[in-house]
């Protein structure tokens, strides 16, 4: 099998890896507390890939020590607040709602880069942002305007909005020069290890209060799913696609995450898919596609087709 064909096959699997964090996480938080689940996910995933990341981390050890504050803040945003925040949110809302709200991350990233980096927003992106947030608002309000007017939001939905926002901050911070100097696995490992370490005081508290460490095979299977599918599998598949197909084409796989996630939530968790979910999905995905779809990819395809016809 050629590398390109394998990469295209991964495009059909990669969205399942990404969506599994919310769907498997929704099942896992029924018996494992959020901080403990986050600690196990990122701690185990980082330790498993550490041997492959060691050379990059060792070569950049002085910079890593010098910029420990940046690493700490980045880990807190990505694996701390966003990581455990998703699992807390899943205790109070559905995986379907969470998947749809979290899919607005690309729009949040554009806004954050505009606020903190002065990035210009085109008219196409502006319309996409409005559509995307209208879809998120519809989902948070469960399709009822009176919910918005009475300010009676679900705490789980609001936590997902906050988690998506902090993931956007993490993504912006990950573009810093320090992280660009590391290998992909190197960054994954250092941020994951620090993110897991942040959880330790809260894990101790959870285990004193709830005795939440996994003891059943079913619990460890959920943790394993998050470690190998949502963390390592998603990372390796996505980076392979970037290397073989390029960033623009690989990024298209992320647009498939919401339908995969919703399908998995309905099939495996027995959640209901309602009309407001459908309308919210159309608005969010329409907004994300409008704001972020790489039009240059279509232009290159048209040029390639025209050359082939000549």
PDB file of C-alpha atoms in Angstrom:
ATOM      1  CA  UNK A   1       0.000   0.000   0.000  1.00  0.00           C
ATOM      2  CA  UNK A   2       1.369   3.399  -0.968  1.00  0.00           C
ATOM      3  CA  UNK A   3       1.923   6.036   1.743  1.00  0.00           C
ATOM      4  CA  UNK A   4      -0.619   8.353   0.087  1.00  0.00           C
ATOM      5  CA  UNK A   5      -3.349   5.690  -0.034  1.00  0.00           C
ATOM      6  CA  UNK A   6      -2.679   4.814   3.608  1.00  0.00           C
ATOM      7  CA  UNK A   7      -2.897   8.501   4.528  1.00  0.00           C
ATOM      8  CA  UNK A   8      -6.288   8.815   2.817  1.00  0.00           C
ATOM      9  CA  UNK A   9      -7.512   5.730   4.677  1.00  0.00           C
ATOM     10  CA  UNK A  10      -6.396   7.379   7.916  1.00  0.00           C
ATOM     11  CA  UNK A  11      -8.577  10.391   7.032  1.00  0.00           C
ATOM     12  CA  UNK A  12     -11.593   8.135   7.547  1.00  0.00           C
ATOM     13  CA  UNK A  13     -10.276   6.876  10.900  1.00  0.00           C
ATOM     14  CA  UNK A  14      -8.697   9.997  12.409  1.00  0.00           C
ATOM     15  CA  UNK A  15     -12.039  11.752  13.153  1.00  0.00           C
ATOM     16  CA  UNK A  16     -13.062   8.690  15.186  1.00  0.00           C
ATOM     17  CA  UNK A  17      -9.884   9.070  17.251  1.00  0.00           C
ATOM     18  CA  UNK A  18     -10.622  12.737  17.949  1.00  0.00           C
ATOM     19  CA  UNK A  19     -14.329  12.184  18.647  1.00  0.00           C
ATOM     20  CA  UNK A  20     -13.579   9.274  20.983  1.00  0.00           C
ATOM     21  CA  UNK A  21     -12.307  11.685  23.657  1.00  0.00           C
ATOM     22  CA  UNK A  22     -15.808  13.019  24.267  1.00  0.00           C
ATOM     23  CA  UNK A  23     -17.738   9.781  23.671  1.00  0.00           C
ATOM     24  CA  UNK A  24     -15.418   7.477  25.652  1.00  0.00           C
ATOM     25  CA  UNK A  25     -14.953  10.238  28.228  1.00  0.00           C
ATOM     26  CA  UNK A  26     -18.722  10.471  28.720  1.00  0.00           C
ATOM     27  CA  UNK A  27     -18.789   6.792  29.645  1.00  0.00           C
ATOM     28  CA  UNK A  28     -15.644   6.972  31.777  1.00  0.00           C
ATOM     29  CA  UNK A  29     -16.770   9.882  34.005  1.00  0.00           C
ATOM     30  CA  UNK A  30     -19.682   7.779  35.247  1.00  0.00           C
ATOM     31  CA  UNK A  31     -17.227   5.919  37.484  1.00  0.00           C
ATOM     32  CA  UNK A  32     -13.928   7.873  37.348  1.00  0.00           C
ATOM     33  CA  UNK A  33     -13.687  11.468  38.573  1.00  0.00           C
ATOM     34  CA  UNK A  34     -12.525  14.123  36.040  1.00  0.00           C
ATOM     35  CA  UNK A  35      -9.132  15.053  37.535  1.00  0.00           C
ATOM     36  CA  UNK A  36      -8.171  11.411  37.964  1.00  0.00           C
ATOM     37  CA  UNK A  37      -9.268  10.616  34.416  1.00  0.00           C
ATOM     38  CA  UNK A  38      -7.275  13.547  33.010  1.00  0.00           C
ATOM     39  CA  UNK A  39      -4.193  12.554  35.026  1.00  0.00           C
ATOM     40  CA  UNK A  40      -4.324   8.945  33.834  1.00  0.00           C
ATOM     41  CA  UNK A  41      -4.979   9.898  30.218  1.00  0.00           C
ATOM     42  CA  UNK A  42      -2.137  12.381  29.771  1.00  0.00           C
ATOM     43  CA  UNK A  43       0.263  10.784  32.229  1.00  0.00           C
ATOM     44  CA  UNK A  44       0.100   7.331  30.628  1.00  0.00           C
ATOM     45  CA  UNK A  45       0.060   8.654  27.049  1.00  0.00           C
ATOM     46  CA  UNK A  46       3.105  10.877  27.688  1.00  0.00           C
ATOM     47  CA  UNK A  47       5.090   8.122  29.381  1.00  0.00           C
ATOM     48  CA  UNK A  48       4.373   5.705  26.524  1.00  0.00           C
ATOM     49  CA  UNK A  49       5.758   8.093  23.877  1.00  0.00           C
ATOM     50  CA  UNK A  50       8.583   9.488  26.049  1.00  0.00           C
ATOM     51  CA  UNK A  51      11.263   7.142  24.572  1.00  0.00           C
ATOM     52  CA  UNK A  52      10.474   8.507  21.093  1.00  0.00           C
ATOM     53  CA  UNK A  53      10.507  12.126  22.300  1.00  0.00           C
ATOM     54  CA  UNK A  54      13.599  11.959  24.466  1.00  0.00           C
ATOM     55  CA  UNK A  55      16.146  13.104  21.858  1.00  0.00           C
ATOM     56  CA  UNK A  56      14.125  16.246  21.043  1.00  0.00           C
ATOM     57  CA  UNK A  57      13.551  17.057  24.722  1.00  0.00           C
ATOM     58  CA  UNK A  58      17.217  16.491  25.632  1.00  0.00           C
ATOM     59  CA  UNK A  59      18.469  18.646  22.757  1.00  0.00           C
ATOM     60  CA  UNK A  60      16.225  21.518  23.906  1.00  0.00           C
ATOM     61  CA  UNK A  61      16.606  20.975  27.678  1.00  0.00           C
ATOM     62  CA  UNK A  62      18.106  24.415  28.386  1.00  0.00           C
ATOM     63  CA  UNK A  63      15.317  26.260  26.569  1.00  0.00           C
ATOM     64  CA  UNK A  64      12.700  24.099  28.265  1.00  0.00           C
ATOM     65  CA  UNK A  65      14.065  24.987  31.700  1.00  0.00           C
ATOM     66  CA  UNK A  66      14.393  28.674  30.806  1.00  0.00           C
ATOM     67  CA  UNK A  67      10.810  28.922  29.538  1.00  0.00           C
ATOM     68  CA  UNK A  68       9.110  26.774  32.184  1.00  0.00           C
ATOM     69  CA  UNK A  69       6.423  29.415  32.757  1.00  0.00           C
ATOM     70  CA  UNK A  70       5.263  29.191  29.124  1.00  0.00           C
ATOM     71  CA  UNK A  71       5.180  25.385  29.354  1.00  0.00           C
ATOM     72  CA  UNK A  72       3.202  25.535  32.600  1.00  0.00           C
ATOM     73  CA  UNK A  73       0.619  27.975  31.214  1.00  0.00           C
ATOM     74  CA  UNK A  74       0.285  26.008  27.971  1.00  0.00           C
ATOM     75  CA  UNK A  75      -0.150  22.722  29.825  1.00  0.00           C
ATOM     76  CA  UNK A  76      -2.701  24.297  32.165  1.00  0.00           C
ATOM     77  CA  UNK A  77      -4.762  25.588  29.242  1.00  0.00           C
ATOM     78  CA  UNK A  78      -4.604  22.439  27.111  1.00  0.00           C
ATOM     79  CA  UNK A  79      -4.394  19.493  29.480  1.00  0.00           C
ATOM     80  CA  UNK A  80      -5.387  21.232  32.708  1.00  0.00           C
ATOM     81  CA  UNK A  81      -8.486  23.391  32.322  1.00  0.00           C
ATOM     82  CA  UNK A  82      -9.526  22.127  28.902  1.00  0.00           C
ATOM     83  CA  UNK A  83      -8.662  18.493  29.659  1.00  0.00           C
ATOM     84  CA  UNK A  84     -10.436  18.101  32.987  1.00  0.00           C
ATOM     85  CA  UNK A  85     -13.052  20.702  32.018  1.00  0.00           C
ATOM     86  CA  UNK A  86     -14.370  18.442  29.249  1.00  0.00           C
ATOM     87  CA  UNK A  87     -14.836  15.573  31.693  1.00  0.00           C
ATOM     88  CA  UNK A  88     -16.520  17.796  34.282  1.00  0.00           C
ATOM     89  CA  UNK A  89     -18.828  19.081  31.544  1.00  0.00           C
ATOM     90  CA  UNK A  90     -19.754  15.526  30.527  1.00  0.00           C
ATOM     91  CA  UNK A  91     -21.189  14.978  34.006  1.00  0.00           C
ATOM     92  CA  UNK A  92     -23.788  17.668  33.279  1.00  0.00           C
ATOM     93  CA  UNK A  93     -24.503  17.530  29.550  1.00  0.00           C
ATOM     94  CA  UNK A  94     -24.561  15.082  26.647  1.00  0.00           C
ATOM     95  CA  UNK A  95     -21.670  13.992  24.452  1.00  0.00           C
ATOM     96  CA  UNK A  96     -23.724  15.201  21.475  1.00  0.00           C
ATOM     97  CA  UNK A  97     -23.935  18.734  22.854  1.00  0.00           C
ATOM     98  CA  UNK A  98     -20.259  18.656  23.781  1.00  0.00           C
ATOM     99  CA  UNK A  99     -19.150  17.473  20.350  1.00  0.00           C
ATOM    100  CA  UNK A 100     -21.110  20.199  18.586  1.00  0.00           C
ATOM    101  CA  UNK A 101     -19.918  22.976  20.906  1.00  0.00           C
ATOM    102  CA  UNK A 102     -16.286  21.822  20.800  1.00  0.00           C
ATOM    103  CA  UNK A 103     -16.358  21.760  17.009  1.00  0.00           C
ATOM    104  CA  UNK A 104     -16.397  25.578  17.092  1.00  0.00           C
ATOM    105  CA  UNK A 105     -12.738  25.577  18.251  1.00  0.00           C
ATOM    106  CA  UNK A 106     -11.344  26.714  14.855  1.00  0.00           C
ATOM    107  CA  UNK A 107     -13.553  29.814  15.013  1.00  0.00           C
ATOM    108  CA  UNK A 108     -12.442  30.561  18.579  1.00  0.00           C
ATOM    109  CA  UNK A 109      -8.796  30.282  17.485  1.00  0.00           C
ATOM    110  CA  UNK A 110      -9.343  32.856  14.729  1.00  0.00           C
ATOM    111  CA  UNK A 111     -10.864  35.275  17.258  1.00  0.00           C
ATOM    112  CA  UNK A 112      -8.038  34.750  19.757  1.00  0.00           C
ATOM    113  CA  UNK A 113      -5.412  35.406  17.082  1.00  0.00           C
ATOM    114  CA  UNK A 114      -7.289  38.577  16.134  1.00  0.00           C
ATOM    115  CA  UNK A 115      -7.370  39.748  19.770  1.00  0.00           C
ATOM    116  CA  UNK A 116      -3.791  38.875  20.768  1.00  0.00           C
ATOM    117  CA  UNK A 117      -1.875  38.917  17.481  1.00  0.00           C
ATOM    118  CA  UNK A 118      -3.740  41.478  15.434  1.00  0.00           C
ATOM    119  CA  UNK A 119      -4.668  38.914  12.800  1.00  0.00           C
ATOM    120  CA  UNK A 120      -6.981  40.362  10.159  1.00  0.00           C
ATOM    121  CA  UNK A 121     -10.402  38.741   9.778  1.00  0.00           C
ATOM    122  CA  UNK A 122     -11.786  38.544   6.252  1.00  0.00           C
ATOM    123  CA  UNK A 123     -15.435  39.012   5.384  1.00  0.00           C
ATOM    124  CA  UNK A 124     -15.787  35.266   4.745  1.00  0.00           C
ATOM    125  CA  UNK A 125     -14.338  34.500   8.171  1.00  0.00           C
ATOM    126  CA  UNK A 126     -16.555  37.087   9.876  1.00  0.00           C
ATOM    127  CA  UNK A 127     -19.713  35.513   8.438  1.00  0.00           C
ATOM    128  CA  UNK A 128     -18.441  32.072   9.437  1.00  0.00           C
ATOM    129  CA  UNK A 129     -17.791  33.256  12.999  1.00  0.00           C
ATOM    130  CA  UNK A 130     -21.327  34.637  13.320  1.00  0.00           C
ATOM    131  CA  UNK A 131     -22.865  31.429  11.952  1.00  0.00           C
ATOM    132  CA  UNK A 132     -20.714  29.223  14.171  1.00  0.00           C
ATOM    133  CA  UNK A 133     -21.522  31.057  17.376  1.00  0.00           C
ATOM    134  CA  UNK A 134     -25.204  31.183  16.454  1.00  0.00           C
ATOM    135  CA  UNK A 135     -25.092  27.394  16.244  1.00  0.00           C
ATOM    136  CA  UNK A 136     -23.325  27.082  19.612  1.00  0.00           C
ATOM    137  CA  UNK A 137     -25.869  29.437  21.194  1.00  0.00           C
ATOM    138  CA  UNK A 138     -28.743  27.400  19.758  1.00  0.00           C
ATOM    139  CA  UNK A 139     -27.287  24.201  21.236  1.00  0.00           C
ATOM    140  CA  UNK A 140     -26.619  25.787  24.636  1.00  0.00           C
ATOM    141  CA  UNK A 141     -30.202  27.085  24.708  1.00  0.00           C
ATOM    142  CA  UNK A 142     -31.572  23.669  23.637  1.00  0.00           C
ATOM    143  CA  UNK A 143     -33.357  25.403  20.786  1.00  0.00           C
ATOM    144  CA  UNK A 144     -35.462  27.638  23.072  1.00  0.00           C
ATOM    145  CA  UNK A 145     -35.017  31.410  22.966  1.00  0.00           C
ATOM    146  CA  UNK A 146     -36.606  31.759  26.399  1.00  0.00           C
ATOM    147  CA  UNK A 147     -33.622  29.835  27.830  1.00  0.00           C
ATOM    148  CA  UNK A 148     -31.346  32.589  26.549  1.00  0.00           C
ATOM    149  CA  UNK A 149     -33.583  35.370  27.836  1.00  0.00           C
ATOM    150  CA  UNK A 150     -33.900  33.758  31.274  1.00  0.00           C
ATOM    151  CA  UNK A 151     -30.144  32.944  31.443  1.00  0.00           C
ATOM    152  CA  UNK A 152     -30.785  29.304  32.377  1.00  0.00           C
ATOM    153  CA  UNK A 153     -27.867  27.631  30.654  1.00  0.00           C
ATOM    154  CA  UNK A 154     -26.732  24.098  31.372  1.00  0.00           C
ATOM    155  CA  UNK A 155     -23.545  24.199  33.449  1.00  0.00           C
ATOM    156  CA  UNK A 156     -22.155  21.382  31.313  1.00  0.00           C
ATOM    157  CA  UNK A 157     -22.707  23.290  28.068  1.00  0.00           C
ATOM    158  CA  UNK A 158     -21.087  26.423  29.501  1.00  0.00           C
ATOM    159  CA  UNK A 159     -18.125  24.346  30.684  1.00  0.00           C
ATOM    160  CA  UNK A 160     -17.736  23.030  27.144  1.00  0.00           C
ATOM    161  CA  UNK A 161     -17.675  26.620  25.844  1.00  0.00           C
ATOM    162  CA  UNK A 162     -14.961  27.453  28.419  1.00  0.00           C
ATOM    163  CA  UNK A 163     -13.009  24.274  27.585  1.00  0.00           C
ATOM    164  CA  UNK A 164     -13.172  25.025  23.858  1.00  0.00           C
ATOM    165  CA  UNK A 165     -11.930  28.560  24.543  1.00  0.00           C
ATOM    166  CA  UNK A 166      -8.975  27.397  26.656  1.00  0.00           C
ATOM    167  CA  UNK A 167      -8.120  24.816  23.986  1.00  0.00           C
ATOM    168  CA  UNK A 168      -8.047  27.730  21.552  1.00  0.00           C
ATOM    169  CA  UNK A 169      -5.605  29.542  23.867  1.00  0.00           C
ATOM    170  CA  UNK A 170      -3.499  26.369  24.036  1.00  0.00           C
ATOM    171  CA  UNK A 171      -3.433  26.170  20.230  1.00  0.00           C
ATOM    172  CA  UNK A 172      -2.296  29.800  19.923  1.00  0.00           C
ATOM    173  CA  UNK A 173       0.405  29.293  22.574  1.00  0.00           C
ATOM    174  CA  UNK A 174       1.610  26.126  20.835  1.00  0.00           C
ATOM    175  CA  UNK A 175       2.760  28.298  17.930  1.00  0.00           C
ATOM    176  CA  UNK A 176       5.416  29.909  20.135  1.00  0.00           C
ATOM    177  CA  UNK A 177       9.023  29.484  18.974  1.00  0.00           C
ATOM    178  CA  UNK A 178       9.876  27.123  21.852  1.00  0.00           C
ATOM    179  CA  UNK A 179       7.307  24.547  20.786  1.00  0.00           C
ATOM    180  CA  UNK A 180       8.121  24.926  17.100  1.00  0.00           C
ATOM    181  CA  UNK A 181      11.719  23.937  17.890  1.00  0.00           C
ATOM    182  CA  UNK A 182      10.532  20.617  19.368  1.00  0.00           C
ATOM    183  CA  UNK A 183       9.415  17.571  17.448  1.00  0.00           C
ATOM    184  CA  UNK A 184       5.664  16.941  17.436  1.00  0.00           C
ATOM    185  CA  UNK A 185       6.047  14.049  19.858  1.00  0.00           C
ATOM    186  CA  UNK A 186       8.430  16.154  21.957  1.00  0.00           C
ATOM    187  CA  UNK A 187       5.857  18.879  22.453  1.00  0.00           C
ATOM    188  CA  UNK A 188       3.101  16.333  23.083  1.00  0.00           C
ATOM    189  CA  UNK A 189       5.229  14.669  25.757  1.00  0.00           C
ATOM    190  CA  UNK A 190       6.454  17.705  27.710  1.00  0.00           C
ATOM    191  CA  UNK A 191       3.058  19.428  27.733  1.00  0.00           C
ATOM    192  CA  UNK A 192       1.299  16.148  28.548  1.00  0.00           C
ATOM    193  CA  UNK A 193       3.632  15.351  31.451  1.00  0.00           C
ATOM    194  CA  UNK A 194       3.298  18.832  32.941  1.00  0.00           C
ATOM    195  CA  UNK A 195      -0.467  18.736  32.361  1.00  0.00           C
ATOM    196  CA  UNK A 196      -0.673  15.431  34.228  1.00  0.00           C
ATOM    197  CA  UNK A 197       1.479  16.788  37.079  1.00  0.00           C
ATOM    198  CA  UNK A 198      -0.899  19.749  37.468  1.00  0.00           C
ATOM    199  CA  UNK A 199      -3.695  17.289  38.254  1.00  0.00           C
ATOM    200  CA  UNK A 200      -1.889  15.544  41.141  1.00  0.00           C
ATOM    201  CA  UNK A 201      -3.169  17.684  44.087  1.00  0.00           C
ATOM    202  CA  UNK A 202      -6.726  17.388  42.756  1.00  0.00           C
ATOM    203  CA  UNK A 203      -6.334  13.642  42.157  1.00  0.00           C
ATOM    204  CA  UNK A 204      -5.287  13.202  45.794  1.00  0.00           C
ATOM    205  CA  UNK A 205      -8.365  15.182  46.909  1.00  0.00           C
ATOM    206  CA  UNK A 206     -10.683  13.170  44.644  1.00  0.00           C
ATOM    207  CA  UNK A 207      -9.365   9.887  45.972  1.00  0.00           C
ATOM    208  CA  UNK A 208      -9.742  11.001  49.586  1.00  0.00           C
ATOM    209  CA  UNK A 209     -13.342  12.081  48.976  1.00  0.00           C
ATOM    210  CA  UNK A 210     -14.534   9.649  46.293  1.00  0.00           C
ATOM    211  CA  UNK A 211     -11.987   6.782  46.201  1.00  0.00           C
ATOM    212  CA  UNK A 212     -11.984   7.158  42.436  1.00  0.00           C
ATOM    213  CA  UNK A 213      -8.953   5.165  41.204  1.00  0.00           C
ATOM    214  CA  UNK A 214     -10.046   2.596  38.585  1.00  0.00           C
ATOM    215  CA  UNK A 215     -10.279  -0.956  39.880  1.00  0.00           C
ATOM    216  CA  UNK A 216     -12.558  -2.618  37.318  1.00  0.00           C
ATOM    217  CA  UNK A 217     -11.539  -3.885  33.866  1.00  0.00           C
ATOM    218  CA  UNK A 218     -14.279  -1.784  32.250  1.00  0.00           C
ATOM    219  CA  UNK A 219     -12.811   1.367  33.811  1.00  0.00           C
ATOM    220  CA  UNK A 220      -9.300   0.585  32.580  1.00  0.00           C
ATOM    221  CA  UNK A 221     -10.650  -0.138  29.095  1.00  0.00           C
ATOM    222  CA  UNK A 222     -12.122   3.392  29.062  1.00  0.00           C
ATOM    223  CA  UNK A 223      -8.799   4.852  30.210  1.00  0.00           C
ATOM    224  CA  UNK A 224      -7.011   2.782  27.570  1.00  0.00           C
ATOM    225  CA  UNK A 225      -9.371   4.103  24.907  1.00  0.00           C
ATOM    226  CA  UNK A 226      -8.530   7.683  25.873  1.00  0.00           C
ATOM    227  CA  UNK A 227      -4.788   6.973  26.001  1.00  0.00           C
ATOM    228  CA  UNK A 228      -4.419   5.029  22.747  1.00  0.00           C
ATOM    229  CA  UNK A 229      -7.282   6.422  20.644  1.00  0.00           C
ATOM    230  CA  UNK A 230      -7.985  10.012  21.731  1.00  0.00           C
ATOM    231  CA  UNK A 231      -4.340  10.827  22.543  1.00  0.00           C
ATOM    232  CA  UNK A 232      -1.630   8.734  20.861  1.00  0.00           C
ATOM    233  CA  UNK A 233      -3.731   7.454  17.944  1.00  0.00           C
ATOM    234  CA  UNK A 234      -5.115  10.898  17.102  1.00  0.00           C
ATOM    235  CA  UNK A 235      -1.649  12.480  17.285  1.00  0.00           C
ATOM    236  CA  UNK A 236       0.179   9.899  15.171  1.00  0.00           C
ATOM    237  CA  UNK A 237      -2.551   9.630  12.531  1.00  0.00           C
ATOM    238  CA  UNK A 238      -2.874  13.394  12.195  1.00  0.00           C
ATOM    239  CA  UNK A 239       0.884  13.981  11.961  1.00  0.00           C
ATOM    240  CA  UNK A 240       1.267  11.199   9.370  1.00  0.00           C
ATOM    241  CA  UNK A 241      -1.451  12.796   7.235  1.00  0.00           C
ATOM    242  CA  UNK A 242       0.249  16.186   7.516  1.00  0.00           C
ATOM    243  CA  UNK A 243       3.587  14.691   6.405  1.00  0.00           C
ATOM    244  CA  UNK A 244       2.141  12.784   3.417  1.00  0.00           C
ATOM    245  CA  UNK A 245      -0.813  14.941   2.301  1.00  0.00           C
ATOM    246  CA  UNK A 246       0.104  18.373   3.667  1.00  0.00           C
ATOM    247  CA  UNK A 247      -1.529  20.469   6.430  1.00  0.00           C
ATOM    248  CA  UNK A 248      -4.453  21.759   4.356  1.00  0.00           C
ATOM    249  CA  UNK A 249      -5.631  18.326   3.219  1.00  0.00           C
ATOM    250  CA  UNK A 250      -4.986  16.712   6.608  1.00  0.00           C
ATOM    251  CA  UNK A 251      -6.998  19.433   8.330  1.00  0.00           C
ATOM    252  CA  UNK A 252     -10.090  18.408   6.379  1.00  0.00           C
ATOM    253  CA  UNK A 253     -10.327  15.310   8.581  1.00  0.00           C
ATOM    254  CA  UNK A 254     -11.250  17.500  11.553  1.00  0.00           C
ATOM    255  CA  UNK A 255     -14.426  18.605   9.761  1.00  0.00           C
ATOM    256  CA  UNK A 256     -15.657  15.012  10.021  1.00  0.00           C
ATOM    257  CA  UNK A 257     -15.324  14.888  13.815  1.00  0.00           C
ATOM    258  CA  UNK A 258     -18.836  16.224  14.670  1.00  0.00           C
ATOM    259  CA  UNK A 259     -20.841  13.726  12.563  1.00  0.00           C
ATOM    260  CA  UNK A 260     -18.654  10.841  13.774  1.00  0.00           C
ATOM    261  CA  UNK A 261     -18.946  11.993  17.384  1.00  0.00           C
ATOM    262  CA  UNK A 262     -22.717  12.425  17.210  1.00  0.00           C
ATOM    263  CA  UNK A 263     -23.158   9.024  15.547  1.00  0.00           C
ATOM    264  CA  UNK A 264     -21.039   7.359  18.245  1.00  0.00           C
ATOM    265  CA  UNK A 265     -22.946   9.140  21.037  1.00  0.00           C
ATOM    266  CA  UNK A 266     -26.288   8.002  19.635  1.00  0.00           C
ATOM    267  CA  UNK A 267     -25.136   4.449  18.921  1.00  0.00           C
ATOM    268  CA  UNK A 268     -23.058   3.681  22.021  1.00  0.00           C
ATOM    269  CA  UNK A 269     -24.434   6.030  24.684  1.00  0.00           C
ATOM    270  CA  UNK A 270     -28.092   5.952  23.631  1.00  0.00           C
ATOM    271  CA  UNK A 271     -28.352   9.748  23.398  1.00  0.00           C
ATOM    272  CA  UNK A 272     -31.206  11.444  21.550  1.00  0.00           C
ATOM    273  CA  UNK A 273     -30.499  13.496  18.442  1.00  0.00           C
ATOM    274  CA  UNK A 274     -33.051  16.298  18.330  1.00  0.00           C
ATOM    275  CA  UNK A 275     -34.005  18.963  15.804  1.00  0.00           C
ATOM    276  CA  UNK A 276     -32.030  21.712  17.574  1.00  0.00           C
ATOM    277  CA  UNK A 277     -28.940  19.482  17.334  1.00  0.00           C
ATOM    278  CA  UNK A 278     -29.424  19.251  13.561  1.00  0.00           C
ATOM    279  CA  UNK A 279     -29.901  23.008  13.115  1.00  0.00           C
ATOM    280  CA  UNK A 280     -26.983  23.732  15.450  1.00  0.00           C
ATOM    281  CA  UNK A 281     -24.800  21.260  13.539  1.00  0.00           C
ATOM    282  CA  UNK A 282     -25.611  22.932  10.215  1.00  0.00           C
ATOM    283  CA  UNK A 283     -24.838  26.395  11.630  1.00  0.00           C
ATOM    284  CA  UNK A 284     -21.633  25.407  13.434  1.00  0.00           C
ATOM    285  CA  UNK A 285     -20.185  23.328  10.611  1.00  0.00           C
ATOM    286  CA  UNK A 286     -21.315  25.856   8.005  1.00  0.00           C
ATOM    287  CA  UNK A 287     -19.569  28.588   9.976  1.00  0.00           C
ATOM    288  CA  UNK A 288     -16.387  26.554  10.524  1.00  0.00           C
ATOM    289  CA  UNK A 289     -16.189  25.554   6.851  1.00  0.00           C
ATOM    290  CA  UNK A 290     -16.806  29.119   5.705  1.00  0.00           C
ATOM    291  CA  UNK A 291     -14.204  30.550   8.098  1.00  0.00           C
ATOM    292  CA  UNK A 292     -11.447  27.950   7.802  1.00  0.00           C
ATOM    293  CA  UNK A 293     -11.807  25.843   4.641  1.00  0.00           C
ATOM    294  CA  UNK A 294      -8.556  26.135   2.629  1.00  0.00           C
ATOM    295  CA  UNK A 295      -9.728  27.650  -0.655  1.00  0.00           C
ATOM    296  CA  UNK A 296      -6.159  27.335  -1.974  1.00  0.00           C
ATOM    297  CA  UNK A 297      -6.691  23.567  -1.972  1.00  0.00           C
ATOM    298  CA  UNK A 298      -9.615  23.939  -4.402  1.00  0.00           C
ATOM    299  CA  UNK A 299      -7.599  26.338  -6.587  1.00  0.00           C
ATOM    300  CA  UNK A 300      -4.705  23.856  -6.798  1.00  0.00           C
ATOM    301  CA  UNK A 301      -7.171  21.079  -7.675  1.00  0.00           C
ATOM    302  CA  UNK A 302      -8.706  23.169 -10.471  1.00  0.00           C
ATOM    303  CA  UNK A 303      -5.246  23.958 -11.850  1.00  0.00           C
ATOM    304  CA  UNK A 304      -4.225  20.303 -11.709  1.00  0.00           C
ATOM    305  CA  UNK A 305      -7.467  19.273 -13.479  1.00  0.00           C
ATOM    306  CA  UNK A 306      -6.975  21.909 -16.184  1.00  0.00           C
ATOM    307  CA  UNK A 307      -3.373  20.756 -16.799  1.00  0.00           C
ATOM    308  CA  UNK A 308      -4.491  17.121 -16.973  1.00  0.00           C
ATOM    309  CA  UNK A 309      -7.189  17.985 -19.528  1.00  0.00           C
ATOM    310  CA  UNK A 310      -4.691  19.857 -21.699  1.00  0.00           C
TER     311      UNK A 310
END
